[in-house]
Short mmCIF file of N, CA, C and O in Angstrom, two decimals:
data_model
loop_
_atom_site.label_atom_id
_atom_site.label_comp_id
_atom_site.label_asym_id
_atom_site.label_seq_id
_atom_site.Cartn_x
_atom_site.Cartn_y
_atom_site.Cartn_z
N MET D 110 -27.07 -22.82 4.50
CA MET D 110 -27.44 -21.44 4.77
C MET D 110 -26.36 -20.51 4.19
O MET D 110 -25.16 -20.73 4.38
N LYS D 111 -26.80 -19.48 3.52
CA LYS D 111 -25.89 -18.48 2.95
C LYS D 111 -25.30 -17.62 4.08
O LYS D 111 -26.03 -17.20 4.98
N PRO D 112 -23.98 -17.36 4.05
CA PRO D 112 -23.39 -16.55 5.12
C PRO D 112 -23.91 -15.11 5.12
O PRO D 112 -24.27 -14.57 4.08
N LEU D 113 -23.94 -14.53 6.28
CA LEU D 113 -24.35 -13.14 6.48
C LEU D 113 -23.23 -12.21 6.00
O LEU D 113 -22.07 -12.42 6.35
N MET D 114 -23.56 -11.19 5.21
CA MET D 114 -22.55 -10.25 4.70
C MET D 114 -22.44 -9.05 5.63
O MET D 114 -23.43 -8.37 5.88
N VAL D 115 -21.25 -8.82 6.14
CA VAL D 115 -20.97 -7.66 6.98
C VAL D 115 -19.88 -6.85 6.29
O VAL D 115 -18.76 -7.34 6.10
N GLU D 116 -20.23 -5.63 5.89
CA GLU D 116 -19.27 -4.75 5.23
C GLU D 116 -18.79 -3.71 6.24
O GLU D 116 -19.57 -3.20 7.03
N LEU D 117 -17.51 -3.43 6.19
CA LEU D 117 -16.91 -2.45 7.08
C LEU D 117 -16.30 -1.35 6.22
O LEU D 117 -15.39 -1.62 5.44
N VAL D 118 -16.83 -0.15 6.34
CA VAL D 118 -16.28 0.98 5.60
C VAL D 118 -15.41 1.76 6.59
O VAL D 118 -15.91 2.23 7.61
N ALA D 119 -14.13 1.84 6.29
CA ALA D 119 -13.18 2.49 7.19
C ALA D 119 -11.99 2.98 6.38
O ALA D 119 -11.76 2.53 5.26
N TYR D 120 -11.26 3.92 6.95
CA TYR D 120 -10.01 4.32 6.32
C TYR D 120 -9.02 3.19 6.53
O TYR D 120 -8.83 2.71 7.64
N ALA D 121 -8.40 2.75 5.44
CA ALA D 121 -7.47 1.63 5.49
C ALA D 121 -6.13 2.06 4.93
O ALA D 121 -6.07 2.90 4.03
N PRO D 122 -5.06 1.47 5.43
CA PRO D 122 -3.73 1.81 4.91
C PRO D 122 -3.62 1.40 3.44
O PRO D 122 -4.20 0.41 3.02
N THR D 123 -2.87 2.18 2.69
CA THR D 123 -2.68 1.91 1.27
C THR D 123 -1.25 1.43 1.05
O THR D 123 -0.31 2.02 1.57
N GLN D 124 -1.13 0.37 0.29
CA GLN D 124 0.19 -0.15 -0.05
C GLN D 124 0.38 -0.03 -1.56
O GLN D 124 -0.52 -0.33 -2.33
N TYR D 125 1.55 0.38 -1.96
CA TYR D 125 1.89 0.47 -3.37
C TYR D 125 2.97 -0.55 -3.66
O TYR D 125 3.96 -0.65 -2.95
N TYR D 126 2.76 -1.30 -4.71
CA TYR D 126 3.71 -2.31 -5.14
C TYR D 126 3.99 -2.14 -6.62
O TYR D 126 3.24 -1.49 -7.34
N HIS D 127 5.07 -2.76 -7.06
CA HIS D 127 5.32 -2.87 -8.49
C HIS D 127 4.32 -3.88 -9.04
O HIS D 127 3.57 -4.49 -8.30
N CYS D 128 4.34 -4.10 -10.33
CA CYS D 128 3.47 -5.13 -10.89
C CYS D 128 3.86 -6.48 -10.26
O CYS D 128 4.96 -6.64 -9.74
N GLN D 129 2.95 -7.42 -10.33
CA GLN D 129 3.15 -8.70 -9.68
C GLN D 129 4.43 -9.39 -10.16
O GLN D 129 5.17 -9.97 -9.36
N HIS D 130 4.71 -9.31 -11.44
CA HIS D 130 5.90 -9.96 -11.98
C HIS D 130 7.18 -9.29 -11.46
O HIS D 130 8.14 -9.97 -11.11
N CYS D 131 7.17 -7.98 -11.41
CA CYS D 131 8.34 -7.25 -10.91
C CYS D 131 8.59 -7.56 -9.44
O CYS D 131 9.74 -7.70 -9.02
N GLU D 132 7.53 -7.66 -8.66
CA GLU D 132 7.69 -7.99 -7.24
C GLU D 132 8.37 -9.34 -7.06
O GLU D 132 9.23 -9.50 -6.20
N VAL D 133 8.00 -10.31 -7.90
CA VAL D 133 8.63 -11.63 -7.84
C VAL D 133 10.13 -11.50 -8.14
O VAL D 133 10.97 -12.08 -7.44
N VAL D 134 10.44 -10.73 -9.16
CA VAL D 134 11.85 -10.54 -9.54
C VAL D 134 12.62 -9.84 -8.42
O VAL D 134 13.71 -10.26 -8.05
N TRP D 135 12.06 -8.75 -7.87
CA TRP D 135 12.74 -8.01 -6.80
C TRP D 135 12.97 -8.91 -5.59
O TRP D 135 14.04 -8.89 -4.98
N ASN D 136 11.96 -9.72 -5.25
CA ASN D 136 12.10 -10.61 -4.10
C ASN D 136 13.13 -11.71 -4.38
O ASN D 136 13.91 -12.06 -3.50
N ALA D 137 13.11 -12.26 -5.58
CA ALA D 137 14.08 -13.31 -5.94
C ALA D 137 15.50 -12.75 -5.96
O ALA D 137 16.45 -13.44 -5.59
N ALA D 138 15.65 -11.51 -6.38
CA ALA D 138 16.97 -10.88 -6.41
C ALA D 138 17.41 -10.42 -5.03
O ALA D 138 18.54 -9.97 -4.86
N GLN D 139 16.51 -10.54 -4.06
CA GLN D 139 16.78 -10.14 -2.67
C GLN D 139 17.29 -8.71 -2.59
O GLN D 139 18.29 -8.42 -1.93
N MET D 140 16.59 -7.84 -3.25
CA MET D 140 16.92 -6.42 -3.22
C MET D 140 16.61 -5.89 -1.81
O MET D 140 15.45 -5.91 -1.39
N PRO D 141 17.60 -5.44 -1.07
CA PRO D 141 17.38 -5.05 0.33
C PRO D 141 16.47 -3.83 0.48
O PRO D 141 15.72 -3.74 1.45
N ASN D 142 16.51 -2.92 -0.44
CA ASN D 142 15.72 -1.69 -0.28
C ASN D 142 14.24 -1.89 -0.55
O ASN D 142 13.43 -1.09 -0.10
N VAL D 143 13.86 -2.93 -1.28
CA VAL D 143 12.45 -3.15 -1.61
C VAL D 143 11.66 -3.44 -0.34
O VAL D 143 10.62 -2.84 -0.08
N LYS D 144 12.14 -4.36 0.47
CA LYS D 144 11.44 -4.71 1.71
C LYS D 144 11.40 -3.49 2.65
O LYS D 144 10.37 -3.20 3.25
N LYS D 145 12.50 -2.78 2.74
CA LYS D 145 12.56 -1.58 3.57
C LYS D 145 11.57 -0.53 3.07
O LYS D 145 10.87 0.11 3.85
N TRP D 146 11.46 -0.38 1.74
CA TRP D 146 10.55 0.58 1.14
C TRP D 146 9.10 0.21 1.47
O TRP D 146 8.30 1.08 1.82
N HIS D 147 8.76 -1.08 1.38
CA HIS D 147 7.39 -1.52 1.69
C HIS D 147 7.05 -1.28 3.16
O HIS D 147 5.94 -0.84 3.48
N GLU D 148 8.00 -1.57 4.04
CA GLU D 148 7.76 -1.35 5.48
C GLU D 148 7.58 0.13 5.78
O GLU D 148 6.70 0.52 6.54
N GLU D 149 8.40 0.98 5.18
CA GLU D 149 8.29 2.42 5.37
C GLU D 149 6.96 2.93 4.81
O GLU D 149 6.29 3.76 5.43
N ASN D 150 6.58 2.42 3.66
CA ASN D 150 5.31 2.79 3.04
C ASN D 150 4.14 2.44 3.96
O ASN D 150 3.21 3.22 4.14
N TRP D 151 4.18 1.26 4.57
CA TRP D 151 3.12 0.82 5.48
C TRP D 151 3.06 1.73 6.71
O TRP D 151 1.98 2.17 7.12
N ARG D 152 4.20 2.03 7.31
CA ARG D 152 4.24 2.85 8.53
C ARG D 152 3.72 4.26 8.30
O ARG D 152 3.11 4.86 9.18
N THR D 153 3.97 4.81 7.11
CA THR D 153 3.62 6.21 6.86
C THR D 153 2.35 6.39 6.03
O THR D 153 2.03 7.50 5.64
N SER D 154 1.62 5.30 5.76
CA SER D 154 0.45 5.40 4.90
C SER D 154 -0.73 6.09 5.58
O SER D 154 -1.63 6.57 4.89
N MET D 155 -0.73 6.14 6.90
CA MET D 155 -1.81 6.79 7.65
C MET D 155 -1.25 7.45 8.89
O MET D 155 -0.25 6.98 9.44
N PRO D 156 -1.91 8.50 9.39
CA PRO D 156 -1.49 9.08 10.67
C PRO D 156 -1.63 8.03 11.79
O PRO D 156 -2.48 7.14 11.69
N PRO D 157 -0.83 8.14 12.84
CA PRO D 157 -0.84 7.13 13.91
C PRO D 157 -2.21 6.87 14.52
O PRO D 157 -2.57 5.72 14.79
N GLU D 158 -3.01 7.93 14.74
CA GLU D 158 -4.32 7.70 15.36
C GLU D 158 -5.27 6.93 14.43
O GLU D 158 -6.06 6.11 14.87
N MET D 159 -5.16 7.17 13.12
CA MET D 159 -5.98 6.42 12.17
C MET D 159 -5.49 4.98 12.06
O MET D 159 -6.30 4.06 11.92
N MET D 160 -4.19 4.77 12.15
CA MET D 160 -3.65 3.41 12.11
C MET D 160 -4.09 2.64 13.35
O MET D 160 -4.44 1.46 13.26
N LYS D 161 -4.12 3.31 14.49
CA LYS D 161 -4.59 2.66 15.72
C LYS D 161 -6.06 2.25 15.57
O LYS D 161 -6.45 1.15 15.95
N GLU D 162 -6.87 3.13 15.01
CA GLU D 162 -8.28 2.84 14.77
C GLU D 162 -8.43 1.65 13.82
O GLU D 162 -9.25 0.76 14.04
N TYR D 163 -7.61 1.63 12.77
CA TYR D 163 -7.66 0.52 11.82
C TYR D 163 -7.24 -0.79 12.48
O TYR D 163 -7.84 -1.84 12.25
N ASN D 164 -6.22 -0.76 13.33
CA ASN D 164 -5.78 -1.96 14.03
C ASN D 164 -6.85 -2.49 14.98
O ASN D 164 -7.04 -3.70 15.10
N THR D 165 -7.57 -1.58 15.64
CA THR D 165 -8.67 -1.99 16.52
C THR D 165 -9.76 -2.68 15.70
O THR D 165 -10.27 -3.73 16.09
N LEU D 166 -10.11 -2.10 14.56
CA LEU D 166 -11.10 -2.68 13.66
C LEU D 166 -10.62 -4.05 13.17
O LEU D 166 -11.38 -5.03 13.17
N SER D 167 -9.38 -4.13 12.76
CA SER D 167 -8.81 -5.37 12.26
C SER D 167 -8.85 -6.47 13.32
O SER D 167 -9.22 -7.62 13.02
N ASP D 168 -8.48 -6.14 14.56
CA ASP D 168 -8.52 -7.12 15.65
C ASP D 168 -9.94 -7.62 15.87
O ASP D 168 -10.16 -8.82 16.07
N TRP D 169 -10.91 -6.70 15.83
CA TRP D 169 -12.31 -7.11 16.02
C TRP D 169 -12.76 -8.05 14.90
O TRP D 169 -13.41 -9.06 15.16
N VAL D 170 -12.42 -7.72 13.66
CA VAL D 170 -12.82 -8.56 12.52
C VAL D 170 -12.23 -9.96 12.66
O VAL D 170 -12.93 -10.96 12.45
N ILE D 171 -10.97 -10.05 13.01
CA ILE D 171 -10.32 -11.35 13.16
C ILE D 171 -11.01 -12.17 14.24
O ILE D 171 -11.34 -13.34 14.04
N ASN D 172 -11.26 -11.55 15.40
CA ASN D 172 -11.93 -12.27 16.50
C ASN D 172 -13.36 -12.66 16.14
O ASN D 172 -13.80 -13.77 16.44
N ALA D 173 -14.08 -11.74 15.50
CA ALA D 173 -15.47 -12.02 15.12
C ALA D 173 -15.53 -13.13 14.08
O ALA D 173 -16.40 -14.01 14.14
N ALA D 174 -14.64 -13.10 13.11
CA ALA D 174 -14.62 -14.14 12.07
C ALA D 174 -14.37 -15.51 12.70
O ALA D 174 -14.99 -16.51 12.30
N GLU D 175 -13.50 -15.57 13.69
CA GLU D 175 -13.24 -16.84 14.38
C GLU D 175 -14.45 -17.29 15.17
O GLU D 175 -14.81 -18.47 15.16
N SER D 176 -15.12 -16.37 15.86
CA SER D 176 -16.24 -16.76 16.70
C SER D 176 -17.49 -17.13 15.90
O SER D 176 -18.27 -17.98 16.32
N TYR D 177 -17.70 -16.50 14.74
CA TYR D 177 -18.88 -16.82 13.93
C TYR D 177 -18.63 -17.94 12.93
O TYR D 177 -19.57 -18.41 12.30
N GLY D 178 -17.39 -18.35 12.80
CA GLY D 178 -17.09 -19.41 11.86
C GLY D 178 -17.46 -19.00 10.44
O GLY D 178 -17.22 -17.88 10.04
N GLY D 179 -18.09 -19.86 9.71
CA GLY D 179 -18.46 -19.57 8.33
C GLY D 179 -19.83 -18.92 8.19
O GLY D 179 -20.31 -18.74 7.08
N GLN D 180 -20.45 -18.55 9.31
CA GLN D 180 -21.78 -17.94 9.25
C GLN D 180 -21.77 -16.50 8.78
O GLN D 180 -22.78 -15.99 8.33
N VAL D 181 -20.62 -15.84 8.92
CA VAL D 181 -20.52 -14.41 8.59
C VAL D 181 -19.30 -14.20 7.69
O VAL D 181 -18.23 -14.74 7.94
N VAL D 182 -19.50 -13.39 6.64
CA VAL D 182 -18.41 -13.00 5.75
C VAL D 182 -18.18 -11.51 5.97
O VAL D 182 -19.12 -10.72 5.91
N PHE D 183 -16.93 -11.14 6.22
CA PHE D 183 -16.57 -9.74 6.44
C PHE D 183 -15.87 -9.20 5.20
O PHE D 183 -15.01 -9.86 4.63
N LYS D 184 -16.24 -7.98 4.82
CA LYS D 184 -15.60 -7.31 3.69
C LYS D 184 -15.22 -5.91 4.14
O LYS D 184 -16.08 -5.12 4.51
N VAL D 185 -13.93 -5.61 4.12
CA VAL D 185 -13.44 -4.29 4.51
C VAL D 185 -13.30 -3.45 3.24
O VAL D 185 -12.68 -3.87 2.27
N VAL D 186 -13.90 -2.26 3.27
CA VAL D 186 -13.87 -1.34 2.14
C VAL D 186 -13.19 -0.06 2.60
O VAL D 186 -13.61 0.54 3.59
N ASP D 187 -12.15 0.36 1.88
CA ASP D 187 -11.46 1.60 2.20
C ASP D 187 -12.39 2.78 1.91
O ASP D 187 -12.89 2.93 0.79
N ALA D 188 -12.62 3.61 2.91
CA ALA D 188 -13.53 4.76 2.76
C ALA D 188 -13.03 5.74 1.71
O ALA D 188 -13.83 6.47 1.12
N ALA D 189 -11.74 5.75 1.43
CA ALA D 189 -11.18 6.69 0.46
C ALA D 189 -11.21 6.13 -0.97
O ALA D 189 -10.85 6.84 -1.90
N SER D 190 -11.65 4.90 -1.14
CA SER D 190 -11.73 4.31 -2.48
C SER D 190 -13.05 4.70 -3.14
O SER D 190 -13.97 5.20 -2.49
N LEU D 191 -13.16 4.46 -4.43
CA LEU D 191 -14.42 4.73 -5.13
C LEU D 191 -15.57 3.91 -4.54
O LEU D 191 -16.66 4.42 -4.34
N GLU D 192 -15.29 2.64 -4.25
CA GLU D 192 -16.32 1.80 -3.63
C GLU D 192 -16.71 2.34 -2.27
O GLU D 192 -17.88 2.34 -1.90
N GLY D 193 -15.72 2.81 -1.50
CA GLY D 193 -15.99 3.37 -0.17
C GLY D 193 -16.84 4.63 -0.24
O GLY D 193 -17.76 4.82 0.57
N VAL D 194 -16.56 5.48 -1.21
CA VAL D 194 -17.37 6.69 -1.40
C VAL D 194 -18.79 6.30 -1.77
O VAL D 194 -19.77 6.83 -1.23
N TRP D 195 -18.93 5.34 -2.68
CA TRP D 195 -20.25 4.88 -3.10
C TRP D 195 -21.03 4.31 -1.92
O TRP D 195 -22.20 4.63 -1.72
N LYS D 196 -20.40 3.44 -1.14
CA LYS D 196 -21.09 2.84 0.00
C LYS D 196 -21.44 3.89 1.04
O LYS D 196 -22.51 3.83 1.65
N SER D 197 -20.58 4.87 1.23
CA SER D 197 -20.87 5.96 2.18
C SER D 197 -22.12 6.72 1.75
O SER D 197 -22.98 7.04 2.57
N LEU D 198 -22.20 7.02 0.46
CA LEU D 198 -23.38 7.72 -0.05
C LEU D 198 -24.62 6.83 0.03
O LEU D 198 -25.69 7.28 0.47
N ARG D 199 -24.48 5.59 -0.37
CA ARG D 199 -25.61 4.66 -0.41
C ARG D 199 -26.22 4.43 0.97
O ARG D 199 -27.43 4.37 1.13
N TYR D 200 -25.36 4.28 2.00
CA TYR D 200 -25.84 3.97 3.34
C TYR D 200 -25.89 5.19 4.26
O TYR D 200 -26.19 5.06 5.44
N GLY D 201 -25.58 6.36 3.75
CA GLY D 201 -25.64 7.58 4.56
C GLY D 201 -24.59 7.61 5.66
O GLY D 201 -24.84 8.12 6.74
N VAL D 202 -23.40 7.12 5.36
CA VAL D 202 -22.32 7.07 6.34
C VAL D 202 -21.49 8.34 6.23
O VAL D 202 -21.06 8.72 5.14
N ARG D 203 -21.29 9.00 7.36
CA ARG D 203 -20.48 10.23 7.37
C ARG D 203 -19.30 10.13 8.33
O ARG D 203 -18.45 11.00 8.35
N LYS D 204 -19.29 9.09 9.17
CA LYS D 204 -18.18 8.86 10.11
C LYS D 204 -17.75 7.41 9.99
O LYS D 204 -18.56 6.54 9.66
N TYR D 205 -16.50 7.18 10.31
CA TYR D 205 -15.93 5.85 10.15
C TYR D 205 -15.27 5.40 11.45
O TYR D 205 -14.84 6.23 12.22
N PRO D 206 -15.19 4.11 11.67
CA PRO D 206 -15.64 3.02 10.84
C PRO D 206 -17.16 2.85 10.87
O PRO D 206 -17.82 3.29 11.82
N ALA D 207 -17.68 2.23 9.84
CA ALA D 207 -19.10 1.93 9.76
C ALA D 207 -19.25 0.44 9.48
O ALA D 207 -18.59 -0.09 8.59
N VAL D 208 -20.08 -0.22 10.26
CA VAL D 208 -20.36 -1.64 10.09
C VAL D 208 -21.75 -1.75 9.48
O VAL D 208 -22.72 -1.29 10.08
N ILE D 209 -21.84 -2.33 8.29
CA ILE D 209 -23.11 -2.45 7.59
C ILE D 209 -23.45 -3.93 7.48
O ILE D 209 -22.70 -4.71 6.89
N ILE D 210 -24.58 -4.30 8.06
CA ILE D 210 -24.96 -5.70 8.15
C ILE D 210 -26.06 -6.00 7.15
O ILE D 210 -27.15 -5.45 7.24
N GLU D 211 -25.74 -6.87 6.19
CA GLU D 211 -26.69 -7.29 5.15
C GLU D 211 -27.30 -6.10 4.41
O GLU D 211 -28.46 -6.16 4.00
N GLY D 212 -26.56 -5.01 4.28
CA GLY D 212 -27.04 -3.86 3.53
C GLY D 212 -28.17 -3.10 4.20
O GLY D 212 -28.73 -2.19 3.61
N MET D 213 -28.51 -3.46 5.43
CA MET D 213 -29.63 -2.80 6.11
C MET D 213 -29.20 -2.12 7.40
O MET D 213 -29.24 -0.92 7.50
N GLY D 214 -28.81 -2.91 8.38
CA GLY D 214 -28.44 -2.35 9.67
C GLY D 214 -27.04 -1.79 9.63
O GLY D 214 -26.16 -2.32 8.95
N LYS D 215 -26.84 -0.70 10.35
CA LYS D 215 -25.49 -0.13 10.39
C LYS D 215 -25.17 0.36 11.79
O LYS D 215 -26.04 0.79 12.54
N VAL D 216 -23.90 0.26 12.11
CA VAL D 216 -23.36 0.77 13.38
C VAL D 216 -22.20 1.68 13.01
O VAL D 216 -21.29 1.28 12.29
N ILE D 217 -22.25 2.90 13.50
CA ILE D 217 -21.20 3.88 13.21
C ILE D 217 -20.29 3.99 14.43
O ILE D 217 -20.76 4.09 15.55
N GLY D 218 -19.00 3.99 14.19
CA GLY D 218 -18.04 4.12 15.27
C GLY D 218 -17.53 2.77 15.74
O GLY D 218 -17.73 1.75 15.09
N GLU D 219 -16.87 2.78 16.87
CA GLU D 219 -16.20 1.58 17.37
C GLU D 219 -17.03 0.83 18.41
O GLU D 219 -16.48 0.14 19.26
N ASP D 220 -18.35 0.91 18.33
CA ASP D 220 -19.22 0.16 19.24
C ASP D 220 -19.43 -1.23 18.65
O ASP D 220 -20.50 -1.56 18.13
N PHE D 221 -18.40 -2.06 18.72
CA PHE D 221 -18.46 -3.37 18.10
C PHE D 221 -19.38 -4.33 18.84
O PHE D 221 -19.86 -5.29 18.25
N LYS D 222 -19.64 -4.07 20.12
CA LYS D 222 -20.61 -4.90 20.87
C LYS D 222 -21.99 -4.75 20.26
O LYS D 222 -22.73 -5.72 20.10
N GLN D 223 -22.36 -3.52 19.91
CA GLN D 223 -23.65 -3.28 19.27
C GLN D 223 -23.70 -3.97 17.90
O GLN D 223 -24.72 -4.56 17.53
N ALA D 224 -22.60 -3.93 17.18
CA ALA D 224 -22.53 -4.62 15.88
C ALA D 224 -22.72 -6.12 16.07
O ALA D 224 -23.45 -6.76 15.31
N GLU D 225 -22.07 -6.69 17.08
CA GLU D 225 -22.22 -8.12 17.36
C GLU D 225 -23.66 -8.46 17.71
O GLU D 225 -24.17 -9.50 17.29
N GLN D 226 -24.32 -7.59 18.48
CA GLN D 226 -25.73 -7.83 18.82
C GLN D 226 -26.59 -7.85 17.56
O GLN D 226 -27.47 -8.71 17.42
N MET D 227 -26.35 -6.93 16.66
CA MET D 227 -27.12 -6.89 15.41
C MET D 227 -26.83 -8.12 14.55
O MET D 227 -27.75 -8.69 13.95
N ILE D 228 -25.59 -8.54 14.52
CA ILE D 228 -25.23 -9.75 13.77
C ILE D 228 -25.94 -10.96 14.38
O ILE D 228 -26.51 -11.78 13.66
N ASP D 229 -25.90 -11.06 15.69
CA ASP D 229 -26.58 -12.17 16.39
C ASP D 229 -28.07 -12.20 16.08
O ASP D 229 -28.65 -13.24 15.85
N GLN D 230 -28.71 -11.00 16.09
CA GLN D 230 -30.13 -10.92 15.77
C GLN D 230 -30.41 -11.38 14.35
O GLN D 230 -31.37 -12.12 14.10
N LYS D 231 -29.59 -10.94 13.40
CA LYS D 231 -29.78 -11.35 12.00
C LYS D 231 -29.58 -12.85 11.82
O LYS D 231 -30.34 -13.50 11.12
N LEU D 232 -28.57 -13.39 12.50
CA LEU D 232 -28.33 -14.84 12.41
C LEU D 232 -29.48 -15.63 13.01
O LEU D 232 -29.90 -16.65 12.47
N ALA D 233 -30.01 -15.14 14.15
CA ALA D 233 -31.14 -15.82 14.80
C ALA D 233 -32.37 -15.79 13.88
O ALA D 233 -33.09 -16.77 13.77
N ALA D 234 -32.58 -14.66 13.20
CA ALA D 234 -33.73 -14.55 12.29
C ALA D 234 -33.57 -15.49 11.09
O ALA D 234 -34.55 -16.03 10.59
N LEU D 235 -32.33 -15.68 10.63
CA LEU D 235 -32.10 -16.55 9.49
C LEU D 235 -32.28 -18.03 9.84
O LEU D 235 -32.69 -18.81 8.99
N THR D 236 -31.97 -18.39 11.06
CA THR D 236 -32.07 -19.78 11.47
C THR D 236 -33.45 -20.13 12.02
O THR D 236 -33.75 -21.30 12.22
N ALA D 237 -34.28 -19.11 12.27
CA ALA D 237 -35.62 -19.38 12.82
C ALA D 237 -36.59 -19.84 11.76
O ALA D 237 -36.47 -19.75 10.61
#
């Protein structure tokens, strides 16, 4: 059975890094400011209330992925990215987070119980 696709459109923290090769060099050289810079970048990438919302979403995704096993694939899309803007337009999303199940059903906001119910219904329909 093909796994169920669940897309989550939400504001996500942005991290900036050097190119992959440079990061390896900086880490190997144990440059103390690089790690500090990345941590500072992470802390200040979003306002605290948005970071709290993202952490709540992240916790739900981790727990849901564990409970559904390989039956569900989760994809988080940053609402501020080009893909996020496209998905918002495509699915008529104006508030975040948005949970989009198999490109059809959607749940807006942090009502993750409702999202789980929709996922359960889709999984039951696929196995019937």
